[in-house]
Amino acid sequence: MVEWDFLAVFADFDLLMTGLLNTLKVTGLALLFGVPLGLAFALMRLSTNRPLSMIAAFIIEFFRTTPPLVQLFWFFFALPILIDVRMTPFIAAVVTFSIQSSAFFAEIFRGGIQSIDKGQWEGAKAIGMSYSQSMKRIILPQAVKRMIPAFMERSIELLKTTTLVSTVAYADLMFQANDLAQKTFRPLEVYTVVAVMYFVLIFVFSQLSIAVERRLARSGESTVH
Amino acid sequence: MNHSWDFATIFQNWPVLWVGLKGTLFIFLVTVVLGLAGGLVVGVCRYAKSQALKWPAMAFVEVFRNTPVLVQIIWFYYAFPILTGIEVNPFLAAVLGISLNTMAFSAEIYRAGIQSVEPGQWEAGKAIGMTYNQTLRRIILPVAIKRVLPALTNRGIEVFKMSTLASVVAYVETLNQAKLIADLNFNPIEAYTAVAVIFFVVLYPVVQGTYVLERILRKSD
């Protein structure tokens, strides 16, 4: 029988807390950049300008069909050679996950915008609004409300994907766990505690998103997935 | 931008990359079969009336859906052997992590499919004297699985991308081999670009295929 000993883990618990904060920091920043970028890609893809729409479609499909770990390695190891910038694990992580999640957000935005009834566009046009005015004032406000559940689900996926940054030595929760496991020789306890930490964090967010989805459903909004 | 691209070293090292591709394909096949088949079992249990089946299935789904797959792989690699005394190699750790994760996600897909079948179908099965299991197997599941086919294909695509995580525990797959080539030839840019292109070339037609599949199924429904 295995002797569980959590003392060593809890003695250095602040190490894990630092990691947790860094995980949340990367997730937050990736959302901050990824959402507007996703909107931009979606608008490009929906634009009637054919080259613009094709470029956006290519970027979106490329980042959706390549593994995030490959993207991370590319931004961390390859990009600095190409454009001569100093790349830190932190910057690589934020850049990768901003662009990667923007590709997914773009598709959510597109689904949301396309789900809006055509009559809304015609109504806006009838009272003299331009394309961008109708988009900003009529279409997007309705589309965004429908997108919220898909948006939250994607954000949770993003939170889980950020564990990959540990492979380029950014001190997120996963990386701190590896560090602590080596220091304490207690991989069983360390990785179990970290799994529980991730579980609690993600479970809370999942329940929150289910609650929001129920509420939206009650207010008579269909949802887009 | 004064980098001169040189893919020659990549082609010279093609056999190294090829070994990785085979590794990727192998782990993908194993995990996708285990994940989608196991998910069906868990999904059916999750829907079952028996509490003894329902609750463990629910707990399983929640645990594996709400933790990152990398944490699962690492846990199976470093923690699981201590707990059970079973020796775990990189392949087994990655297979356990990825297929259990896929089981949890696909279980929810199957369950949604089963729930989408009209109650009348259950009643019809019962009316002609079928048991619960017979109705499920002969009437409900064929309809349910057909409806969730696009979602299952998407899951398969996710699994293919997830296979790169096996490189973290040094299982020999495409990304792992690219890392090797990059370290030996100092050409990370070409090596990682090649891997990205390989995944794109493989998955892009599959993704387009799922769109077609979705359209066909919508029409036939």
Tab-separated table of C-alpha atoms in Angstrom:
chain	number	residue	atom	x	y	z
A	1	MET	CA	0.000	0.000	0.000
A	2	VAL	CA	1.224	3.492	-0.805
A	3	GLU	CA	1.864	5.948	1.985
A	4	TRP	CA	0.369	9.277	1.011
A	5	ASP	CA	2.301	12.199	2.389
A	6	PHE	CA	0.984	15.613	1.498
A	7	LEU	CA	3.135	17.524	3.998
A	8	ALA	CA	5.939	18.162	1.530
A	9	VAL	CA	3.453	19.476	-1.009
A	10	PHE	CA	1.719	21.843	1.368
A	11	ALA	CA	5.014	23.118	2.762
A	12	ASP	CA	5.721	24.558	-0.676
A	13	PHE	CA	2.167	25.362	-1.566
A	14	ASP	CA	2.994	28.987	-2.416
A	15	LEU	CA	5.028	27.615	-5.328
A	16	LEU	CA	1.861	26.094	-6.727
A	17	MET	CA	-0.129	29.248	-6.021
A	18	THR	CA	2.383	31.286	-8.049
A	19	GLY	CA	1.903	28.784	-10.837
A	20	LEU	CA	-1.860	29.065	-10.606
A	21	LEU	CA	-1.649	32.857	-10.839
A	22	ASN	CA	0.604	32.592	-13.901
A	23	THR	CA	-1.836	30.142	-15.508
A	24	LEU	CA	-4.652	32.631	-14.960
A	25	LYS	CA	-2.467	35.477	-16.238
A	26	VAL	CA	-1.713	33.730	-19.530
A	27	THR	CA	-5.346	32.696	-19.934
A	28	GLY	CA	-6.563	36.211	-19.199
A	29	LEU	CA	-4.144	37.889	-21.599
A	30	ALA	CA	-4.877	35.370	-24.347
A	31	LEU	CA	-8.573	36.165	-23.943
A	32	LEU	CA	-7.900	39.902	-23.897
A	33	PHE	CA	-6.068	39.741	-27.244
A	34	GLY	CA	-7.795	36.697	-28.687
A	35	VAL	CA	-11.378	37.946	-28.553
A	36	PRO	CA	-10.900	41.231	-30.483
A	37	LEU	CA	-8.597	39.450	-32.919
A	38	GLY	CA	-11.230	36.752	-33.370
A	39	LEU	CA	-13.856	39.397	-34.112
A	40	ALA	CA	-11.528	40.966	-36.672
A	41	PHE	CA	-10.927	37.597	-38.373
A	42	ALA	CA	-14.659	36.873	-38.391
A	43	LEU	CA	-15.469	40.233	-39.980
A	44	MET	CA	-12.729	39.653	-42.554
A	45	ARG	CA	-14.052	36.207	-43.332
A	46	LEU	CA	-17.596	37.516	-43.749
A	47	SER	CA	-16.477	40.466	-45.852
A	48	THR	CA	-17.510	40.589	-49.499
A	49	ASN	CA	-13.918	41.364	-50.433
A	50	ARG	CA	-12.817	37.981	-51.736
A	51	PRO	CA	-9.018	38.075	-51.118
A	52	LEU	CA	-9.587	39.423	-47.605
A	53	SER	CA	-12.108	36.722	-46.860
A	54	MET	CA	-9.813	34.009	-48.205
A	55	ILE	CA	-6.833	35.178	-46.165
A	56	ALA	CA	-8.954	35.153	-43.010
A	57	ALA	CA	-10.338	31.705	-43.849
A	58	PHE	CA	-6.817	30.371	-44.337
A	59	ILE	CA	-5.524	31.788	-41.051
A	60	ILE	CA	-8.553	30.462	-39.165
A	61	GLU	CA	-8.353	26.982	-40.686
A	62	PHE	CA	-4.590	26.813	-40.244
A	63	PHE	CA	-4.707	27.587	-36.544
A	64	ARG	CA	-7.678	25.302	-35.996
A	65	THR	CA	-6.117	22.302	-37.718
A	66	THR	CA	-2.563	22.455	-36.344
A	67	PRO	CA	-1.822	21.255	-32.806
A	68	PRO	CA	-1.373	24.091	-30.285
A	69	LEU	CA	1.855	22.520	-29.052
A	70	VAL	CA	3.353	22.769	-32.557
A	71	GLN	CA	2.259	26.409	-32.745
A	72	LEU	CA	3.834	27.126	-29.375
A	73	PHE	CA	7.142	25.549	-30.431
A	74	TRP	CA	7.014	27.471	-33.675
A	75	PHE	CA	6.510	30.834	-31.961
A	76	PHE	CA	9.080	30.051	-29.286
A	77	PHE	CA	11.896	28.451	-31.305
A	78	ALA	CA	11.301	29.494	-34.902
A	79	LEU	CA	9.853	33.015	-34.889
A	80	PRO	CA	12.854	34.654	-33.132
A	81	ILE	CA	15.089	33.460	-35.983
A	82	LEU	CA	12.711	34.814	-38.577
A	83	ILE	CA	12.152	38.303	-37.211
A	84	ASP	CA	14.996	38.704	-34.725
A	85	VAL	CA	13.032	39.384	-31.551
A	86	ARG	CA	13.918	38.249	-28.083
A	87	MET	CA	11.370	35.598	-27.229
A	88	THR	CA	10.533	34.758	-23.639
A	89	PRO	CA	8.349	31.789	-22.704
A	90	PHE	CA	5.771	34.275	-21.458
A	91	ILE	CA	5.554	36.219	-24.737
A	92	ALA	CA	5.527	33.017	-26.780
A	93	ALA	CA	2.681	31.681	-24.653
A	94	VAL	CA	0.579	34.830	-24.893
A	95	VAL	CA	1.165	35.205	-28.647
A	96	THR	CA	0.418	31.530	-29.382
A	97	PHE	CA	-2.743	31.298	-27.329
A	98	SER	CA	-4.043	34.701	-28.441
A	99	ILE	CA	-3.813	33.705	-32.093
A	100	GLN	CA	-4.864	30.090	-31.541
A	101	SER	CA	-7.963	31.029	-29.567
A	102	SER	CA	-8.753	33.924	-31.918
A	103	ALA	CA	-9.176	31.365	-34.717
A	104	PHE	CA	-11.778	29.539	-32.620
A	105	PHE	CA	-13.423	32.762	-31.450
A	106	ALA	CA	-13.641	33.890	-35.076
A	107	GLU	CA	-15.782	30.879	-35.881
A	108	ILE	CA	-17.987	31.541	-32.856
A	109	PHE	CA	-18.423	35.174	-33.930
A	110	ARG	CA	-19.186	34.069	-37.473
A	111	GLY	CA	-21.782	31.552	-36.273
A	112	GLY	CA	-23.348	34.208	-34.078
A	113	ILE	CA	-23.451	36.865	-36.800
A	114	GLN	CA	-24.827	34.443	-39.377
A	115	SER	CA	-27.543	33.282	-36.973
A	116	ILE	CA	-29.105	36.753	-36.927
A	117	ASP	CA	-32.226	37.000	-39.060
A	118	LYS	CA	-31.750	38.715	-42.443
A	119	GLY	CA	-34.644	41.033	-41.654
A	120	GLN	CA	-32.444	42.760	-39.060
A	121	TRP	CA	-29.966	43.775	-41.769
A	122	GLU	CA	-32.779	44.946	-44.010
A	123	GLY	CA	-34.396	46.864	-41.156
A	124	ALA	CA	-31.130	48.663	-40.410
A	125	LYS	CA	-30.628	49.441	-44.087
A	126	ALA	CA	-34.186	50.738	-44.379
A	127	ILE	CA	-33.544	53.386	-41.726
A	128	GLY	CA	-30.378	54.434	-43.523
A	129	MET	CA	-27.596	52.673	-41.606
A	130	SER	CA	-24.362	51.749	-43.349
A	131	TYR	CA	-22.932	48.212	-43.209
A	132	SER	CA	-20.615	48.976	-40.308
A	133	GLN	CA	-23.316	50.878	-38.426
A	134	SER	CA	-25.777	47.993	-38.740
A	135	MET	CA	-23.068	45.556	-37.668
A	136	LYS	CA	-22.095	47.611	-34.638
A	137	ARG	CA	-25.523	48.732	-33.489
A	138	ILE	CA	-27.923	45.996	-34.579
A	139	ILE	CA	-26.225	42.708	-35.448
A	140	LEU	CA	-23.308	42.348	-33.016
A	141	PRO	CA	-25.231	43.156	-29.818
A	142	GLN	CA	-27.702	40.371	-30.616
A	143	ALA	CA	-25.049	37.966	-31.922
A	144	VAL	CA	-22.811	38.389	-28.866
A	145	LYS	CA	-25.631	37.428	-26.526
A	146	ARG	CA	-26.185	34.201	-28.432
A	147	MET	CA	-22.470	33.458	-28.462
A	148	ILE	CA	-21.915	33.628	-24.723
A	149	PRO	CA	-22.208	29.879	-23.973
A	150	ALA	CA	-19.895	28.881	-26.855
A	151	PHE	CA	-17.558	31.649	-25.828
A	152	MET	CA	-17.365	30.398	-22.238
A	153	GLU	CA	-16.819	26.824	-23.344
A	154	ARG	CA	-13.923	27.951	-25.523
A	155	SER	CA	-12.419	29.949	-22.667
A	156	ILE	CA	-12.448	26.835	-20.506
A	157	GLU	CA	-10.711	24.928	-23.310
A	158	LEU	CA	-8.148	27.711	-23.435
A	159	LEU	CA	-7.536	27.448	-19.690
A	160	LYS	CA	-6.837	23.735	-20.121
A	161	THR	CA	-4.605	24.270	-23.153
A	162	THR	CA	-2.391	26.733	-21.293
A	163	THR	CA	-0.791	23.759	-19.498
A	164	LEU	CA	1.289	23.385	-22.680
A	165	VAL	CA	3.330	26.465	-21.777
A	166	SER	CA	5.101	24.370	-19.165
A	167	THR	CA	6.972	22.690	-22.045
A	168	VAL	CA	8.726	25.954	-22.917
A	169	ALA	CA	9.526	26.545	-19.231
A	170	TYR	CA	6.959	29.190	-18.411
A	171	ALA	CA	6.195	28.911	-14.701
A	172	ASP	CA	2.505	27.994	-14.907
A	173	LEU	CA	0.817	25.569	-12.523
A	174	MET	CA	1.929	22.519	-14.527
A	175	PHE	CA	5.549	23.697	-14.653
A	176	GLN	CA	5.608	24.462	-10.936
A	177	ALA	CA	4.215	20.989	-10.334
A	178	ASN	CA	7.068	19.398	-12.309
A	179	ASP	CA	9.496	21.517	-10.341
A	180	LEU	CA	7.992	20.609	-6.985
A	181	ALA	CA	7.758	16.912	-7.878
A	182	GLN	CA	11.481	16.854	-8.578
A	183	LYS	CA	12.324	18.787	-5.444
A	184	THR	CA	10.216	16.752	-3.048
A	185	PHE	CA	10.476	13.317	-4.713
A	186	ARG	CA	6.707	13.115	-4.209
A	187	PRO	CA	5.274	13.012	-7.759
A	188	LEU	CA	2.178	11.091	-6.674
A	189	GLU	CA	1.077	13.719	-4.155
A	190	VAL	CA	2.195	16.724	-6.204
A	191	TYR	CA	0.478	15.688	-9.432
A	192	THR	CA	-2.644	14.582	-7.589
A	193	VAL	CA	-2.903	17.914	-5.779
A	194	VAL	CA	-2.338	19.788	-9.031
A	195	ALA	CA	-4.957	17.691	-10.827
A	196	VAL	CA	-7.408	18.518	-8.031
A	197	MET	CA	-6.526	22.221	-8.294
A	198	TYR	CA	-7.201	22.219	-12.022
A	199	PHE	CA	-10.374	20.247	-11.479
A	200	VAL	CA	-11.745	22.695	-8.919
A	201	LEU	CA	-10.855	25.705	-11.052
A	202	ILE	CA	-12.307	24.310	-14.265
A	203	PHE	CA	-15.322	22.727	-12.583
A	204	VAL	CA	-16.287	26.075	-11.062
A	205	PHE	CA	-16.016	27.762	-14.463
A	206	SER	CA	-17.991	24.952	-16.125
A	207	GLN	CA	-20.817	25.201	-13.593
A	208	LEU	CA	-20.832	28.957	-14.034
A	209	SER	CA	-21.141	28.606	-17.780
A	210	ILE	CA	-23.974	26.063	-17.406
A	211	ALA	CA	-25.801	28.495	-15.109
A	212	VAL	CA	-25.364	31.354	-17.585
A	213	GLU	CA	-26.550	29.140	-20.422
A	214	ARG	CA	-29.716	28.202	-18.479
A	215	ARG	CA	-30.390	31.815	-17.740
A	216	LEU	CA	-29.996	32.801	-21.380
A	217	ALA	CA	-32.239	29.929	-22.437
A	218	ARG	CA	-34.897	31.192	-20.043
A	219	SER	CA	-34.704	34.703	-21.465
A	220	GLY	CA	-35.682	33.214	-24.775
A	221	GLU	CA	-32.350	33.306	-26.568
A	222	SER	CA	-31.273	30.402	-28.732
A	223	THR	CA	-27.608	29.587	-28.410
A	224	VAL	CA	-24.946	28.994	-30.996
A	225	HIS	CA	-22.399	26.235	-30.757
B	1	MET	CA	13.436	39.052	-42.626
B	2	ASN	CA	16.837	37.883	-43.770
B	3	HIS	CA	16.396	34.245	-42.977
B	4	SER	CA	16.982	32.031	-45.962
B	5	TRP	CA	14.668	29.078	-45.813
B	6	ASP	CA	16.364	25.760	-46.314
B	7	PHE	CA	14.129	22.737	-46.342
B	8	ALA	CA	16.894	20.492	-47.727
B	9	THR	CA	17.852	19.338	-44.227
B	10	ILE	CA	14.253	18.365	-43.607
B	11	PHE	CA	14.145	16.194	-46.698
B	12	GLN	CA	17.507	14.666	-45.834
B	13	ASN	CA	16.078	13.720	-42.465
B	14	TRP	CA	12.843	12.447	-43.938
B	15	PRO	CA	13.309	8.917	-42.478
B	16	VAL	CA	13.523	10.452	-38.989
B	17	LEU	CA	10.295	12.353	-39.560
B	18	TRP	CA	8.666	9.301	-41.121
B	19	VAL	CA	9.275	7.296	-37.940
B	20	GLY	CA	7.525	10.101	-36.065
B	21	LEU	CA	4.597	10.131	-38.471
B	22	LYS	CA	4.116	6.417	-37.984
B	23	GLY	CA	4.220	6.959	-34.232
B	24	THR	CA	1.584	9.691	-34.497
B	25	LEU	CA	-0.631	7.539	-36.661
B	26	PHE	CA	-0.275	4.545	-34.353
B	27	ILE	CA	-1.112	6.396	-31.159
B	28	PHE	CA	-3.952	8.192	-32.921
B	29	LEU	CA	-5.530	4.920	-34.040
B	30	VAL	CA	-5.215	3.318	-30.613
B	31	THR	CA	-6.574	6.321	-28.701
B	32	VAL	CA	-9.371	7.137	-31.121
B	33	VAL	CA	-10.674	3.551	-31.135
B	34	LEU	CA	-10.404	3.172	-27.348
B	35	GLY	CA	-11.786	6.656	-26.740
B	36	LEU	CA	-14.804	6.459	-29.031
B	37	ALA	CA	-15.693	2.852	-28.156
B	38	GLY	CA	-15.193	3.377	-24.416
B	39	GLY	CA	-17.120	6.625	-24.648
B	40	LEU	CA	-20.119	4.757	-25.980
B	41	VAL	CA	-20.115	2.479	-22.938
B	42	VAL	CA	-19.732	5.411	-20.536
B	43	GLY	CA	-22.362	7.428	-22.409
B	44	VAL	CA	-24.892	4.591	-22.176
B	45	CYS	CA	-24.111	4.167	-18.448
B	46	ARG	CA	-24.505	7.902	-17.973
B	47	TYR	CA	-27.994	7.654	-19.452
B	48	ALA	CA	-28.939	4.477	-17.583
B	49	LYS	CA	-31.700	4.463	-14.965
B	50	SER	CA	-29.614	2.426	-12.532
B	51	GLN	CA	-27.936	4.794	-10.056
B	52	ALA	CA	-25.026	2.371	-9.651
B	53	LEU	CA	-24.185	2.860	-13.321
B	54	LYS	CA	-25.144	6.494	-13.632
B	55	TRP	CA	-23.122	8.037	-10.809
B	56	PRO	CA	-19.721	6.452	-11.473
B	57	ALA	CA	-20.102	7.319	-15.159
B	58	MET	CA	-20.979	10.892	-14.256
B	59	ALA	CA	-18.019	11.214	-11.876
B	60	PHE	CA	-15.701	9.780	-14.524
B	61	VAL	CA	-16.941	12.233	-17.148
B	62	GLU	CA	-16.639	15.230	-14.846
B	63	VAL	CA	-13.129	14.362	-13.664
B	64	PHE	CA	-11.734	13.790	-17.140
B	65	ARG	CA	-13.524	16.686	-18.788
B	66	ASN	CA	-12.538	19.168	-16.128
B	67	THR	CA	-8.811	18.490	-15.995
B	68	PRO	CA	-6.294	19.304	-18.734
B	69	VAL	CA	-5.221	16.307	-20.783
B	70	LEU	CA	-1.543	17.145	-20.238
B	71	VAL	CA	-2.073	16.867	-16.484
B	72	GLN	CA	-3.677	13.473	-17.074
B	73	ILE	CA	-0.775	12.223	-19.180
B	74	ILE	CA	1.808	13.450	-16.670
B	75	TRP	CA	-0.191	11.980	-13.799
B	76	PHE	CA	-0.320	8.585	-15.487
B	77	TYR	CA	3.386	8.786	-16.255
B	78	TYR	CA	4.741	9.844	-12.869
B	79	ALA	CA	2.039	9.257	-10.255
B	80	PHE	CA	0.101	6.187	-11.449
B	81	PRO	CA	3.112	3.797	-11.269
B	82	ILE	CA	3.759	4.739	-7.635
B	83	LEU	CA	0.117	4.168	-6.777
B	84	THR	CA	-0.284	0.831	-8.529
B	85	GLY	CA	3.210	-0.546	-9.003
B	86	ILE	CA	2.462	-0.951	-12.704
B	87	GLU	CA	5.305	0.104	-14.952
B	88	VAL	CA	4.207	2.816	-17.339
B	89	ASN	CA	6.109	3.654	-20.508
B	90	PRO	CA	5.581	6.906	-22.453
B	91	PHE	CA	3.237	5.193	-24.908
B	92	LEU	CA	1.009	3.754	-22.185
B	93	ALA	CA	0.885	7.062	-20.268
B	94	ALA	CA	-0.116	8.974	-23.389
B	95	VAL	CA	-2.659	6.332	-24.415
B	96	LEU	CA	-4.241	6.323	-20.949
B	97	GLY	CA	-4.407	10.113	-20.751
B	98	ILE	CA	-5.690	10.737	-24.267
B	99	SER	CA	-8.138	7.849	-24.520
B	100	LEU	CA	-9.706	8.382	-21.089
B	101	ASN	CA	-10.077	12.067	-21.898
B	102	THR	CA	-11.660	11.194	-25.232
B	103	MET	CA	-13.955	8.673	-23.551
B	104	ALA	CA	-15.277	11.396	-21.248
B	105	PHE	CA	-15.874	13.866	-24.072
B	106	SER	CA	-17.418	11.360	-26.463
B	107	ALA	CA	-19.613	9.937	-23.670
B	108	GLU	CA	-21.323	13.313	-23.491
B	109	ILE	CA	-21.731	13.328	-27.274
B	110	TYR	CA	-23.360	9.865	-27.268
B	111	ARG	CA	-25.591	10.846	-24.377
B	112	ALA	CA	-26.774	13.965	-26.216
B	113	GLY	CA	-27.466	11.764	-29.238
B	114	ILE	CA	-29.478	9.253	-27.211
B	115	GLN	CA	-31.443	12.060	-25.565
B	116	SER	CA	-32.230	13.584	-28.946
B	117	VAL	CA	-34.165	10.473	-30.023
B	118	GLU	CA	-37.920	10.962	-29.616
B	119	PRO	CA	-39.486	9.127	-26.631
B	120	GLY	CA	-41.926	7.574	-29.100
B	121	GLN	CA	-39.111	5.372	-30.377
B	122	TRP	CA	-38.624	3.891	-26.905
B	123	GLU	CA	-42.338	3.310	-26.572
B	124	ALA	CA	-42.511	1.686	-29.982
B	125	GLY	CA	-39.684	-0.665	-29.026
B	126	LYS	CA	-41.467	-1.579	-25.825
B	127	ALA	CA	-44.786	-2.022	-27.627
B	128	ILE	CA	-43.384	-4.723	-29.860
B	129	GLY	CA	-41.927	-6.511	-26.852
B	130	MET	CA	-38.282	-5.436	-26.935
B	131	THR	CA	-36.329	-5.138	-23.692
B	132	TYR	CA	-34.507	-1.919	-22.750
B	133	ASN	CA	-31.227	-3.275	-24.083
B	134	GLN	CA	-32.768	-4.482	-27.322
B	135	THR	CA	-34.496	-1.155	-27.950
B	136	LEU	CA	-31.288	0.710	-27.165
B	137	ARG	CA	-29.168	-1.452	-29.451
B	138	ARG	CA	-31.520	-1.919	-32.374
B	139	ILE	CA	-33.524	1.288	-32.481
B	140	ILE	CA	-32.081	4.115	-30.418
B	141	LEU	CA	-28.305	3.827	-30.933
B	142	PRO	CA	-28.365	3.582	-34.742
B	143	VAL	CA	-30.382	6.813	-34.907
B	144	ALA	CA	-28.403	8.516	-32.139
B	145	ILE	CA	-24.985	7.668	-33.569
B	146	LYS	CA	-25.971	8.872	-37.007
B	147	ARG	CA	-27.012	12.211	-35.536
B	148	VAL	CA	-23.791	12.730	-33.592
B	149	LEU	CA	-21.462	11.566	-36.344
B	150	PRO	CA	-20.197	15.108	-37.110
B	151	ALA	CA	-19.492	15.734	-33.414
B	152	LEU	CA	-17.612	12.428	-33.211
B	153	THR	CA	-15.547	13.315	-36.273
B	154	ASN	CA	-14.644	16.618	-34.637
B	155	ARG	CA	-13.568	14.694	-31.571
B	156	GLY	CA	-11.385	12.507	-33.796
B	157	ILE	CA	-9.722	15.628	-35.203
B	158	GLU	CA	-9.067	16.846	-31.655
B	159	VAL	CA	-7.512	13.473	-30.789
B	160	PHE	CA	-5.189	13.704	-33.769
B	161	LYS	CA	-3.964	17.097	-32.590
B	162	MET	CA	-3.759	15.876	-28.984
B	163	SER	CA	-1.360	13.116	-30.020
B	164	THR	CA	1.434	15.749	-30.070
B	165	LEU	CA	1.180	15.905	-26.279
B	166	ALA	CA	2.709	12.438	-26.149
B	167	SER	CA	6.005	14.132	-27.040
B	168	VAL	CA	6.052	15.657	-23.556
B	169	VAL	CA	6.724	12.219	-22.058
B	170	ALA	CA	9.130	11.495	-24.953
B	171	TYR	CA	6.954	9.125	-26.948
B	172	VAL	CA	8.343	9.030	-30.478
B	173	GLU	CA	5.861	10.915	-32.649
B	174	THR	CA	6.079	13.656	-35.271
B	175	LEU	CA	6.720	16.624	-32.990
B	176	ASN	CA	9.240	14.690	-30.940
B	177	GLN	CA	11.157	13.781	-34.106
B	178	ALA	CA	10.988	17.372	-35.365
B	179	LYS	CA	12.530	18.497	-32.093
B	180	LEU	CA	15.310	15.972	-32.667
B	181	ILE	CA	15.918	17.235	-36.207
B	182	ALA	CA	15.852	20.852	-35.024
B	183	ASP	CA	18.390	20.154	-32.273
B	184	LEU	CA	20.775	18.302	-34.578
B	185	ASN	CA	20.593	20.601	-37.596
B	186	PHE	CA	19.909	23.942	-35.890
B	187	ASN	CA	16.892	24.464	-38.118
B	188	PRO	CA	13.925	24.821	-35.746
B	189	ILE	CA	12.157	27.105	-38.166
B	190	GLU	CA	12.041	24.581	-41.000
B	191	ALA	CA	11.478	21.608	-38.699
B	192	TYR	CA	8.472	23.082	-36.870
B	193	THR	CA	7.060	24.631	-40.018
B	194	ALA	CA	7.203	21.203	-41.630
B	195	VAL	CA	5.257	19.668	-38.737
B	196	ALA	CA	2.635	22.424	-38.856
B	197	VAL	CA	2.251	21.912	-42.609
B	198	ILE	CA	1.987	18.131	-42.220
B	199	PHE	CA	-0.836	18.466	-39.686
B	200	PHE	CA	-2.583	21.069	-41.802
B	201	VAL	CA	-2.348	18.951	-44.944
B	202	VAL	CA	-3.685	15.884	-43.154
B	203	LEU	CA	-6.471	17.573	-41.206
B	204	TYR	CA	-7.720	20.223	-43.623
B	205	PRO	CA	-9.377	17.714	-46.003
B	206	VAL	CA	-10.835	15.886	-42.992
B	207	VAL	CA	-12.332	19.112	-41.658
B	208	GLN	CA	-13.807	19.899	-45.074
B	209	GLY	CA	-15.117	16.333	-45.135
B	210	THR	CA	-16.987	16.874	-41.871
B	211	TYR	CA	-18.729	19.917	-43.360
B	212	VAL	CA	-19.890	17.764	-46.273
B	213	LEU	CA	-20.950	15.001	-43.880
B	214	GLU	CA	-22.945	17.496	-41.822
B	215	ARG	CA	-24.756	18.712	-44.932
B	216	ILE	CA	-25.545	15.184	-46.118
B	217	LEU	CA	-26.863	14.146	-42.709
B	218	ARG	CA	-28.981	17.268	-42.397
B	219	LYS	CA	-30.572	16.529	-45.745
B	220	SER	CA	-31.261	12.865	-44.961
B	221	ASP	CA	-32.758	13.574	-41.547
